[in-house]
């Protein structure tokens, strides 16, 4: 936007003032003439030296000469010299008039020293005139002090001064934000009455910006543009740029064509705006035409245009190539921080993180150009993408040294980099040093804590967001829901759901998807389906989340049925959708259905099966006992089967007690990775289940020698927003005595109903009586007992376990659900089990 100058226009040739104070020094006239000549030709430093020489001789020029010197400093934007002139004026003890004082306000205002400008204005008293008031309104508006600018504008009216076009433009500029746009519309009424809208381009430009930036109303901004009788290249450029920036790139291009038709020649700002519009449209061909026009009009060498072209080629290249972008960059004459940042950002966005880092080093050491906050933000993203914390730390140190670490966009990139590297404490430090935290800052650190399962910190920050008045976004809620899901903290998830409804975001698609995932992962599949059913619009993530939920909860028929409805709705499934469908088939033993979907995923939808799909098929065949068919299938895979596939097969061998095939699978896994503890554990359990204790001892010895640690089984339950975790034989819980008393009573009750302990699941060589004792110390039984004594009878008990649920525990919990009349939901490493009235949703197939 064109910013009006509030200083009076100076003539092309500065005249010698006619009235001078009487001076005894015969050299005064020659010195004064020299001073005027130096001001006239723009030698301002020499003029200051002459002024000092005159002062040394006890002589001072009059106010008119000082005024000419001040205006020259303002015109050349040499504000430091202007401040020196102010110092000399103070020494002269002249009685300053309103012209001088207004110029001084302008000097300090334009240099960003609004406090001194304000002090001069307040000292003027009766000397204030319209120029003084306009200068102060402009001063506050230029320094992002909208409230002060508006207050000064209305004070001016109260003092009987009617605004001119400069004052109107400044006041409207102060209203170009959501807080003050209402006042701006009131001022707009006065502008119309004054006639300045029809006569002044600056006022029109300010109004365009007020409507565009203040209320996001491009329609009203365009109406102002249309009724302006005179529009220049600046006005057209402003309108084109605002349309490009605010999501209407097509209109920006259309305006550019209209501008050409009107006979006006675009300048570098116009071209930058329309190239940016092409970038948003993804239109490479139009961008190339504009590049050609820029070359012909010699604007391609402009840094601003060049940077926009670099960005356009980086984002619009069909193959993601940076070659054209790099050519534009290499042809630019003399790189500045903008051009370096544009090419570095292009490489980061296109996945060329290594090249981006090389360019960053070249920029500093070869180009001798200091990075700005945008450069740092981009290069930190490259370090995060590469998971290169060493380079990231070095960049962080440089950002601190140059004073950019506390700038918002740099701080946000630092938080993201440390969070993705697992350094949550460092991410928090980067967050804490930010001068001004925005919603992106909060969302990034909340997401970091949520991903690292620290919901207390995540929720604490969520409350901080609410207290600051920023207002949580969809991303904030989605992050918190993801964190609650990861911890299986359904109570916290329900609290977030309540806040979502209060915030009016309950119809937001991404939040609804997160809610579906949270409820299904926390064991409440009915609540998940209710959220899904009430959604206004579904995408592939919505359908996949719900299908996955049904699959994990053992509702294979509902999962497959929902998948068919998704296809009928015309949505194309993705790789994750097919993992869910195949997983549903494996959990229910639907072999023919599984084969059908496995073949159709490539034949009908062109999805090439990857490791996870093959693992699902191995699980489907292995679970059903078709171990020979499963190993034949593994041998037919078009690439070498990895540890995931062989571990899946080994798990099936463990279930069906096939030692020979199990040993074969274990050997392949261990050969590939001698430190795969899961393979040793599965094989050990396989030997233990068949009573081969010598082999079990041998494996455990081997694991000890290799310092491999078997993952300890644990179960946990959330009660009143607090997690209670149990291990086998755990006595550390404050209510341990009550838990074991409850287990003793439960044991008696379920034995009367027909429960017989299955000691085959005790994987230790001990006496039979001792085995039964061990069975009742399993973590899932402890968690169930605690749930029974700690939760309302009207609510289901939800237990979570990190390993596959023990076969004896599975049987025992069925009987417990019958004996107590309680619904018990257990999630193990594979799926959910819903126990009710003595039966399980898995139909004993898991």
mmCIF file with all atom_site columns, N, CA, C and O in Angstrom, residues 137-138 141 146 149-150 153 166-176 184 187:
data_model
loop_
_atom_site.group_PDB
_atom_site.id
_atom_site.type_symbol
_atom_site.label_atom_id
_atom_site.label_alt_id
_atom_site.label_comp_id
_atom_site.label_asym_id
_atom_site.label_entity_id
_atom_site.label_seq_id
_atom_site.pdbx_PDB_ins_code
_atom_site.Cartn_x
_atom_site.Cartn_y
_atom_site.Cartn_z
_atom_site.occupancy
_atom_site.B_iso_or_equiv
_atom_site.pdbx_formal_charge
_atom_site.auth_seq_id
_atom_site.auth_comp_id
_atom_site.auth_asym_id
_atom_site.auth_atom_id
_atom_site.pdbx_PDB_model_num
ATOM 1  N N  . UNK A 1 137 ? -1.586  10.602 14.085 1.00 0.00 ? 137 UNK A N  1
ATOM 2  C CA . UNK A 1 137 ? -2.441  9.466  13.685 1.00 0.00 ? 137 UNK A CA 1
ATOM 3  C C  . UNK A 1 137 ? -1.632  8.508  12.817 1.00 0.00 ? 137 UNK A C  1
ATOM 4  O O  . UNK A 1 137 ? -1.650  7.289  13.011 1.00 0.00 ? 137 UNK A O  1
ATOM 5  N N  . UNK A 1 138 ? -0.871  9.083  11.866 1.00 0.00 ? 138 UNK A N  1
ATOM 6  C CA . UNK A 1 138 ? -0.026  8.277  10.985 1.00 0.00 ? 138 UNK A CA 1
ATOM 7  C C  . UNK A 1 138 ? 1.063   7.558  11.772 1.00 0.00 ? 138 UNK A C  1
ATOM 8  O O  . UNK A 1 138 ? 1.367   6.389  11.518 1.00 0.00 ? 138 UNK A O  1
ATOM 9  N N  . UNK A 1 141 ? -0.487  4.605  13.575 1.00 0.00 ? 141 UNK A N  1
ATOM 10 C CA . UNK A 1 141 ? -0.913  3.594  12.595 1.00 0.00 ? 141 UNK A CA 1
ATOM 11 C C  . UNK A 1 141 ? 0.281   2.840  12.031 1.00 0.00 ? 141 UNK A C  1
ATOM 12 O O  . UNK A 1 141 ? 0.251   1.614  11.873 1.00 0.00 ? 141 UNK A O  1
ATOM 13 N N  . UNK A 1 146 ? -3.008  0.594  16.706 1.00 0.00 ? 146 UNK A N  1
ATOM 14 C CA . UNK A 1 146 ? -4.302  0.952  16.141 1.00 0.00 ? 146 UNK A CA 1
ATOM 15 C C  . UNK A 1 146 ? -5.192  1.714  17.096 1.00 0.00 ? 146 UNK A C  1
ATOM 16 O O  . UNK A 1 146 ? -5.813  2.715  16.718 1.00 0.00 ? 146 UNK A O  1
ATOM 17 N N  . UNK A 1 149 ? -4.009  5.254  17.474 1.00 0.00 ? 149 UNK A N  1
ATOM 18 C CA . UNK A 1 149 ? -4.262  6.030  16.243 1.00 0.00 ? 149 UNK A CA 1
ATOM 19 C C  . UNK A 1 149 ? -5.728  6.461  16.174 1.00 0.00 ? 149 UNK A C  1
ATOM 20 O O  . UNK A 1 149 ? -6.035  7.628  15.868 1.00 0.00 ? 149 UNK A O  1
ATOM 21 N N  . UNK A 1 150 ? -6.626  5.536  16.480 1.00 0.00 ? 150 UNK A N  1
ATOM 22 C CA . UNK A 1 150 ? -8.069  5.838  16.414 1.00 0.00 ? 150 UNK A CA 1
ATOM 23 C C  . UNK A 1 150 ? -8.451  6.850  17.483 1.00 0.00 ? 150 UNK A C  1
ATOM 24 O O  . UNK A 1 150 ? -9.219  7.796  17.228 1.00 0.00 ? 150 UNK A O  1
ATOM 25 N N  . UNK A 1 153 ? -7.352  10.189 16.426 1.00 0.00 ? 153 UNK A N  1
ATOM 26 C CA . UNK A 1 153 ? -8.220  10.676 15.343 1.00 0.00 ? 153 UNK A CA 1
ATOM 27 C C  . UNK A 1 153 ? -9.479  11.329 15.919 1.00 0.00 ? 153 UNK A C  1
ATOM 28 O O  . UNK A 1 153 ? -9.874  12.429 15.511 1.00 0.00 ? 153 UNK A O  1
ATOM 29 N N  . UNK A 1 166 ? -4.826  12.661 4.018  1.00 0.00 ? 166 UNK A N  1
ATOM 30 C CA . UNK A 1 166 ? -3.738  11.917 4.668  1.00 0.00 ? 166 UNK A CA 1
ATOM 31 C C  . UNK A 1 166 ? -4.192  11.350 6.006  1.00 0.00 ? 166 UNK A C  1
ATOM 32 O O  . UNK A 1 166 ? -3.880  10.230 6.365  1.00 0.00 ? 166 UNK A O  1
ATOM 33 N N  . UNK A 1 167 ? -4.944  12.163 6.734  1.00 0.00 ? 167 UNK A N  1
ATOM 34 C CA . UNK A 1 167 ? -5.426  11.747 8.058  1.00 0.00 ? 167 UNK A CA 1
ATOM 35 C C  . UNK A 1 167 ? -6.436  10.606 7.923  1.00 0.00 ? 167 UNK A C  1
ATOM 36 O O  . UNK A 1 167 ? -6.397  9.623  8.675  1.00 0.00 ? 167 UNK A O  1
ATOM 37 N N  . UNK A 1 168 ? -7.354  10.735 6.967  1.00 0.00 ? 168 UNK A N  1
ATOM 38 C CA . UNK A 1 168 ? -8.326  9.661  6.722  1.00 0.00 ? 168 UNK A CA 1
ATOM 39 C C  . UNK A 1 168 ? -7.606  8.351  6.370  1.00 0.00 ? 168 UNK A C  1
ATOM 40 O O  . UNK A 1 168 ? -7.939  7.280  6.880  1.00 0.00 ? 168 UNK A O  1
ATOM 41 N N  . UNK A 1 169 ? -6.618  8.441  5.479  1.00 0.00 ? 169 UNK A N  1
ATOM 42 C CA . UNK A 1 169 ? -5.898  7.235  5.040  1.00 0.00 ? 169 UNK A CA 1
ATOM 43 C C  . UNK A 1 169 ? -5.219  6.546  6.219  1.00 0.00 ? 169 UNK A C  1
ATOM 44 O O  . UNK A 1 169 ? -5.253  5.320  6.363  1.00 0.00 ? 169 UNK A O  1
ATOM 45 N N  . UNK A 1 170 ? -4.613  7.350  7.117  1.00 0.00 ? 170 UNK A N  1
ATOM 46 C CA . UNK A 1 170 ? -3.921  6.774  8.273  1.00 0.00 ? 170 UNK A CA 1
ATOM 47 C C  . UNK A 1 170 ? -4.896  6.141  9.254  1.00 0.00 ? 170 UNK A C  1
ATOM 48 O O  . UNK A 1 170 ? -4.662  5.051  9.789  1.00 0.00 ? 170 UNK A O  1
ATOM 49 N N  . UNK A 1 171 ? -6.012  6.823  9.528  1.00 0.00 ? 171 UNK A N  1
ATOM 50 C CA . UNK A 1 171 ? -7.010  6.302  10.470 1.00 0.00 ? 171 UNK A CA 1
ATOM 51 C C  . UNK A 1 171 ? -7.618  4.999  9.956  1.00 0.00 ? 171 UNK A C  1
ATOM 52 O O  . UNK A 1 171 ? -7.809  4.037  10.710 1.00 0.00 ? 171 UNK A O  1
ATOM 53 N N  . UNK A 1 172 ? -7.887  4.961  8.665  1.00 0.00 ? 172 UNK A N  1
ATOM 54 C CA . UNK A 1 172 ? -8.453  3.742  8.074  1.00 0.00 ? 172 UNK A CA 1
ATOM 55 C C  . UNK A 1 172 ? -7.436  2.605  8.126  1.00 0.00 ? 172 UNK A C  1
ATOM 56 O O  . UNK A 1 172 ? -7.784  1.453  8.394  1.00 0.00 ? 172 UNK A O  1
ATOM 57 N N  . UNK A 1 173 ? -6.165  2.954  7.887  1.00 0.00 ? 173 UNK A N  1
ATOM 58 C CA . UNK A 1 173 ? -5.108  1.942  7.958  1.00 0.00 ? 173 UNK A CA 1
ATOM 59 C C  . UNK A 1 173 ? -5.039  1.335  9.363  1.00 0.00 ? 173 UNK A C  1
ATOM 60 O O  . UNK A 1 173 ? -4.783  0.143  9.529  1.00 0.00 ? 173 UNK A O  1
ATOM 61 N N  . UNK A 1 174 ? -5.289  2.156  10.389 1.00 0.00 ? 174 UNK A N  1
ATOM 62 C CA . UNK A 1 174 ? -5.287  1.661  11.772 1.00 0.00 ? 174 UNK A CA 1
ATOM 63 C C  . UNK A 1 174 ? -6.449  0.698  12.032 1.00 0.00 ? 174 UNK A C  1
ATOM 64 O O  . UNK A 1 174 ? -6.408  -0.100 12.970 1.00 0.00 ? 174 UNK A O  1
ATOM 65 N N  . UNK A 1 175 ? -7.452  0.764  11.193 1.00 0.00 ? 175 UNK A N  1
ATOM 66 C CA . UNK A 1 175 ? -8.643  -0.095 11.354 1.00 0.00 ? 175 UNK A CA 1
ATOM 67 C C  . UNK A 1 175 ? -8.580  -1.358 10.490 1.00 0.00 ? 175 UNK A C  1
ATOM 68 O O  . UNK A 1 175 ? -9.568  -2.088 10.390 1.00 0.00 ? 175 UNK A O  1
ATOM 69 N N  . UNK A 1 176 ? -7.416  -1.618 9.886  1.00 0.00 ? 176 UNK A N  1
ATOM 70 C CA . UNK A 1 176 ? -7.296  -2.777 8.982  1.00 0.00 ? 176 UNK A CA 1
ATOM 71 C C  . UNK A 1 176 ? -7.005  -4.069 9.746  1.00 0.00 ? 176 UNK A C  1
ATOM 72 O O  . UNK A 1 176 ? -6.071  -4.801 9.445  1.00 0.00 ? 176 UNK A O  1
ATOM 73 N N  . UNK A 1 184 ? -13.638 1.412  11.556 1.00 0.00 ? 184 UNK A N  1
ATOM 74 C CA . UNK A 1 184 ? -13.229 1.787  10.205 1.00 0.00 ? 184 UNK A CA 1
ATOM 75 C C  . UNK A 1 184 ? -14.420 2.004  9.287  1.00 0.00 ? 184 UNK A C  1
ATOM 76 O O  . UNK A 1 184 ? -14.414 2.919  8.446  1.00 0.00 ? 184 UNK A O  1
ATOM 77 N N  . UNK A 1 187 ? -15.802 5.394  9.990  1.00 0.00 ? 187 UNK A N  1
ATOM 78 C CA . UNK A 1 187 ? -14.966 6.418  9.348  1.00 0.00 ? 187 UNK A CA 1
ATOM 79 C C  . UNK A 1 187 ? -15.214 6.432  7.840  1.00 0.00 ? 187 UNK A C  1
ATOM 80 O O  . UNK A 1 187 ? -15.193 7.494  7.200  1.00 0.00 ? 187 UNK A O  1
#
